[in-house]
Short mmCIF file of C-alpha atoms in Angstrom, two decimals:
data_model
loop_
_atom_site.label_atom_id
_atom_site.label_comp_id
_atom_site.label_asym_id
_atom_site.label_seq_id
_atom_site.Cartn_x
_atom_site.Cartn_y
_atom_site.Cartn_z
CA ASN A 1 102.82 76.34 57.93
CA ALA A 2 104.48 79.54 59.16
CA GLY A 3 102.14 82.43 59.68
CA VAL A 4 99.60 84.11 61.92
CA THR A 5 96.98 81.92 63.58
CA GLN A 6 93.76 83.35 65.01
CA THR A 7 91.19 81.61 67.19
CA PRO A 8 88.27 81.34 67.15
CA LYS A 9 87.33 81.86 63.50
CA PHE A 10 83.67 82.48 64.34
CA GLN A 11 81.93 83.58 67.53
CA VAL A 12 78.44 84.75 68.46
CA LEU A 13 78.03 86.68 71.71
CA LYS A 14 75.18 88.30 73.54
CA THR A 15 75.44 91.94 74.55
CA GLY A 16 77.43 92.22 77.78
CA GLN A 17 79.30 88.95 77.42
CA SER A 18 83.09 88.89 77.39
CA MET A 19 85.52 87.00 75.21
CA THR A 20 89.15 86.89 74.13
CA LEU A 21 90.45 86.57 70.59
CA GLN A 22 93.75 84.75 70.47
CA CYS A 23 96.57 85.38 68.01
CA ALA A 24 99.92 83.66 67.62
CA GLN A 25 102.71 84.10 65.08
CA ASP A 26 105.65 81.81 64.50
CA MET A 27 107.80 84.15 62.40
CA ASN A 28 109.70 85.70 65.32
CA HIS A 29 108.32 89.16 64.52
CA ASN A 30 108.59 91.90 67.10
CA SER A 31 105.50 93.94 66.24
CA MET A 32 101.92 92.71 66.26
CA TYR A 33 98.60 94.42 65.51
CA TRP A 34 94.85 94.02 65.85
CA TYR A 35 92.60 95.50 63.15
CA ARG A 36 88.86 95.37 62.58
CA GLN A 37 87.20 95.42 59.16
CA ASP A 38 83.77 96.90 58.65
CA PRO A 39 81.91 97.48 55.37
CA GLY A 40 82.91 100.79 53.78
CA MET A 41 85.47 101.50 56.52
CA GLY A 42 88.47 99.49 55.44
CA LEU A 43 90.69 98.13 58.20
CA ARG A 44 91.03 100.19 61.35
CA LEU A 45 93.75 99.68 63.94
CA ILE A 46 92.51 98.78 67.42
CA TYR A 47 95.74 98.16 69.34
CA TYR A 48 99.32 97.32 68.52
CA SER A 49 102.40 96.01 70.26
CA ALA A 50 105.70 97.33 68.97
CA SER A 51 107.64 94.73 70.94
CA GLU A 52 107.19 92.17 73.68
CA GLY A 53 106.04 93.89 76.86
CA THR A 54 104.60 97.00 75.20
CA THR A 55 101.12 97.79 73.92
CA ASP A 56 99.56 100.97 72.61
CA LYS A 57 96.22 102.25 71.39
CA GLY A 58 95.36 102.56 67.75
CA GLU A 59 92.54 104.40 66.04
CA VAL A 60 89.56 102.62 67.66
CA PRO A 61 90.59 101.20 71.07
CA ASN A 62 87.44 101.87 73.10
CA GLY A 63 85.83 98.71 74.46
CA TYR A 64 88.94 96.57 73.97
CA ASN A 65 91.97 95.49 75.95
CA VAL A 66 95.05 93.63 74.80
CA SER A 67 97.81 91.49 76.25
CA ARG A 68 101.18 90.74 74.69
CA LEU A 69 101.70 87.48 76.51
CA ASN A 70 105.10 86.79 74.95
CA LYS A 71 106.80 87.42 71.62
CA ARG A 72 104.50 84.96 69.84
CA GLU A 73 101.09 85.80 71.28
CA PHE A 74 98.92 88.92 71.25
CA SER A 75 95.34 88.62 72.52
CA LEU A 76 92.38 90.99 72.19
CA ARG A 77 89.71 91.05 74.91
CA LEU A 78 86.19 92.39 74.81
CA GLU A 79 85.09 92.88 78.43
CA SER A 80 81.45 93.72 77.74
CA ALA A 81 80.53 93.12 74.12
CA ALA A 82 78.27 95.57 72.29
CA PRO A 83 76.50 95.20 68.91
CA SER A 84 78.85 97.91 67.54
CA GLN A 85 81.68 95.43 67.99
CA THR A 86 80.19 93.09 65.42
CA SER A 87 83.01 92.92 62.89
CA VAL A 88 85.76 90.83 61.35
CA TYR A 89 88.95 91.03 63.40
CA PHE A 90 92.41 90.55 61.90
CA CYS A 91 95.65 90.02 63.74
CA ALA A 92 98.90 90.82 61.95
CA SER A 93 102.62 90.78 62.54
CA ARG A 94 105.21 92.93 60.85
CA LEU A 95 107.95 91.77 58.52
CA VAL A 96 111.35 93.50 58.62
CA SER A 97 110.63 94.85 55.13
CA GLY A 98 107.69 96.78 56.56
CA GLU A 99 104.60 95.02 55.32
CA LEU A 100 102.13 93.33 57.62
CA PHE A 101 101.35 89.64 57.47
CA PHE A 102 97.71 88.95 58.37
CA GLY A 103 95.85 86.03 59.87
CA GLU A 104 92.68 84.66 58.30
CA GLY A 105 90.38 86.67 60.54
CA SER A 106 87.83 86.10 63.29
CA ARG A 107 84.20 86.89 62.54
CA LEU A 108 82.38 88.15 65.65
CA THR A 109 78.65 88.77 65.92
CA VAL A 110 77.21 90.50 69.00
CA LEU A 111 73.45 90.14 69.40
CA ASP B 1 89.26 112.09 59.31
CA GLN B 2 89.99 109.58 56.56
CA GLN B 3 93.70 109.94 55.84
CA VAL B 4 93.70 107.33 53.08
CA LYS B 5 90.81 107.32 50.64
CA GLN B 6 89.76 104.99 47.86
CA ASN B 7 86.91 106.83 46.22
CA SER B 8 85.79 104.04 43.91
CA PRO B 9 83.95 101.32 45.86
CA SER B 10 83.98 99.02 42.85
CA LEU B 11 85.55 98.52 39.42
CA SER B 12 84.53 96.14 36.66
CA VAL B 13 87.00 95.20 33.91
CA GLN B 14 87.11 92.75 31.01
CA GLU B 15 89.69 89.98 31.09
CA GLY B 16 92.90 91.00 29.33
CA ARG B 17 92.34 94.74 29.80
CA ILE B 18 94.02 97.06 32.26
CA SER B 19 92.65 97.59 35.76
CA ILE B 20 93.52 100.90 37.42
CA LEU B 21 92.79 101.32 41.11
CA ASN B 22 93.26 104.72 42.71
CA CYS B 23 94.10 105.95 46.17
CA ASP B 24 94.52 109.43 47.70
CA TYR B 25 96.11 110.39 51.00
CA THR B 26 96.17 113.54 53.08
CA ASN B 27 98.97 112.98 55.60
CA SER B 28 102.21 114.41 54.20
CA MET B 29 104.19 112.37 56.74
CA PHE B 30 103.32 109.12 54.93
CA ASP B 31 106.40 107.81 53.16
CA TYR B 32 105.65 104.14 52.52
CA PHE B 33 102.66 102.87 50.57
CA LEU B 34 101.31 99.38 50.05
CA TRP B 35 98.57 97.55 48.23
CA TYR B 36 96.83 94.52 49.70
CA LYS B 37 94.49 92.06 48.06
CA LYS B 38 91.73 90.28 49.94
CA TYR B 39 89.61 87.32 48.94
CA PRO B 40 86.38 86.53 50.84
CA ALA B 41 86.90 84.70 54.15
CA GLU B 42 90.67 85.22 53.97
CA GLY B 43 93.06 87.73 55.46
CA PRO B 44 94.56 90.52 53.35
CA THR B 45 97.71 89.52 51.49
CA PHE B 46 100.50 91.87 50.53
CA LEU B 47 100.73 92.69 46.83
CA ILE B 48 103.22 95.47 46.17
CA SER B 49 104.72 98.50 47.89
CA ILE B 50 106.49 101.74 47.07
CA SER B 51 108.68 104.08 49.04
CA SER B 52 108.30 107.83 48.71
CA ILE B 53 111.76 108.08 47.15
CA LYS B 54 110.39 106.32 44.05
CA ASP B 55 107.56 107.14 41.69
CA LYS B 56 107.07 103.69 40.21
CA ASN B 57 107.49 100.09 41.29
CA GLU B 58 106.76 97.09 39.11
CA ASP B 59 106.27 93.42 39.92
CA GLY B 60 105.09 91.26 37.06
CA ARG B 61 101.59 92.31 36.04
CA PHE B 62 101.35 94.80 38.91
CA THR B 63 102.71 98.35 38.86
CA VAL B 64 102.24 101.01 41.51
CA PHE B 65 102.66 104.68 40.66
CA LEU B 66 103.17 107.40 43.25
CA ASN B 67 102.55 111.10 42.66
CA LYS B 68 103.74 112.80 45.84
CA SER B 69 102.77 116.31 44.82
CA ALA B 70 99.19 115.18 44.24
CA LYS B 71 99.25 112.78 47.21
CA HIS B 72 97.95 110.10 44.89
CA LEU B 73 98.90 106.55 44.10
CA SER B 74 97.50 104.02 41.68
CA LEU B 75 97.77 100.30 41.07
CA HIS B 76 97.81 99.06 37.47
CA ILE B 77 97.11 95.42 36.68
CA VAL B 78 97.96 94.39 33.12
CA PRO B 79 96.56 92.15 31.79
CA SER B 80 93.69 91.60 34.21
CA GLN B 81 92.66 88.01 34.93
CA PRO B 82 89.48 86.60 36.53
CA GLY B 83 91.60 85.42 39.49
CA ASP B 84 92.38 89.07 40.21
CA SER B 85 88.77 89.60 41.31
CA ALA B 86 89.06 90.61 44.97
CA VAL B 87 88.96 93.60 47.28
CA TYR B 88 92.04 95.82 46.98
CA PHE B 89 93.16 97.96 49.89
CA CYS B 90 95.58 100.82 49.71
CA ALA B 91 97.63 101.46 52.87
CA ALA B 92 100.18 103.99 54.05
CA SER B 93 102.58 104.47 56.92
CA ASP B 94 105.04 106.93 58.33
CA ALA B 95 107.86 104.39 58.17
CA GLY B 96 110.49 106.89 59.13
CA GLY B 97 108.66 108.15 62.19
CA THR B 98 107.44 106.63 65.41
CA SER B 99 104.51 104.81 63.86
CA TYR B 100 105.98 101.39 64.72
CA GLY B 101 104.82 100.03 61.39
CA LYS B 102 101.20 101.02 61.83
CA LEU B 103 99.37 101.01 58.54
CA THR B 104 96.43 103.29 57.74
CA PHE B 105 94.09 101.66 55.25
CA GLY B 106 91.68 102.97 52.66
CA GLN B 107 88.10 101.69 52.42
CA GLY B 108 88.88 99.20 49.69
CA THR B 109 87.84 98.77 46.04
CA ILE B 110 86.07 95.65 44.83
CA LEU B 111 87.59 94.59 41.50
CA THR B 112 85.62 92.25 39.27
CA VAL B 113 87.31 90.88 36.17
CA HIS B 114 84.87 89.37 33.69
CA PRO B 115 85.96 86.49 31.41
#
């Protein structure tokens, strides 16, 4: 099925460990985004990539890095995980009409 | 600085009645507004949108109203159904600017529709 695929769906880390969240879309969209969802905070933009080869910071980029590997893939890396990064992470790509199409999310717990 | 606010964390409605979800924004550069619906353990899914050149957009049971002078939008669901029970997020963007499609989201409102 066409869409946005995120892996892994669940992950538990210890403080200081690193990990990469993977995201791939098969809709040939140019722009891709990483958001995090926390209770009472809505979805907050971490990083985005307007097109292949470009990335830029969003509202809450500290502690994260991203790579736009190609047009399909946009990964989010936590170099040294902290408990404050416990969250649900959503990757999205942008339709021409303007709305974002989201993946199913990756639930990360940092102990 | 919360640029998009949904001041009601939750709303409870009887099946068949109208659900009205509200959203306020502060950034006057926002010119494109969207509503998303989210079920537990799923990603948000697009519901309906409105451009700032309109004040109303309708799609089946869902209607979004935009009051630019008040910087306020609302989502009306008529009639409400139990399957509408979900978290609803309001979002906004500066589509005409250099925002590259970035959406700013509100905190969400949990809608519960009782049979």
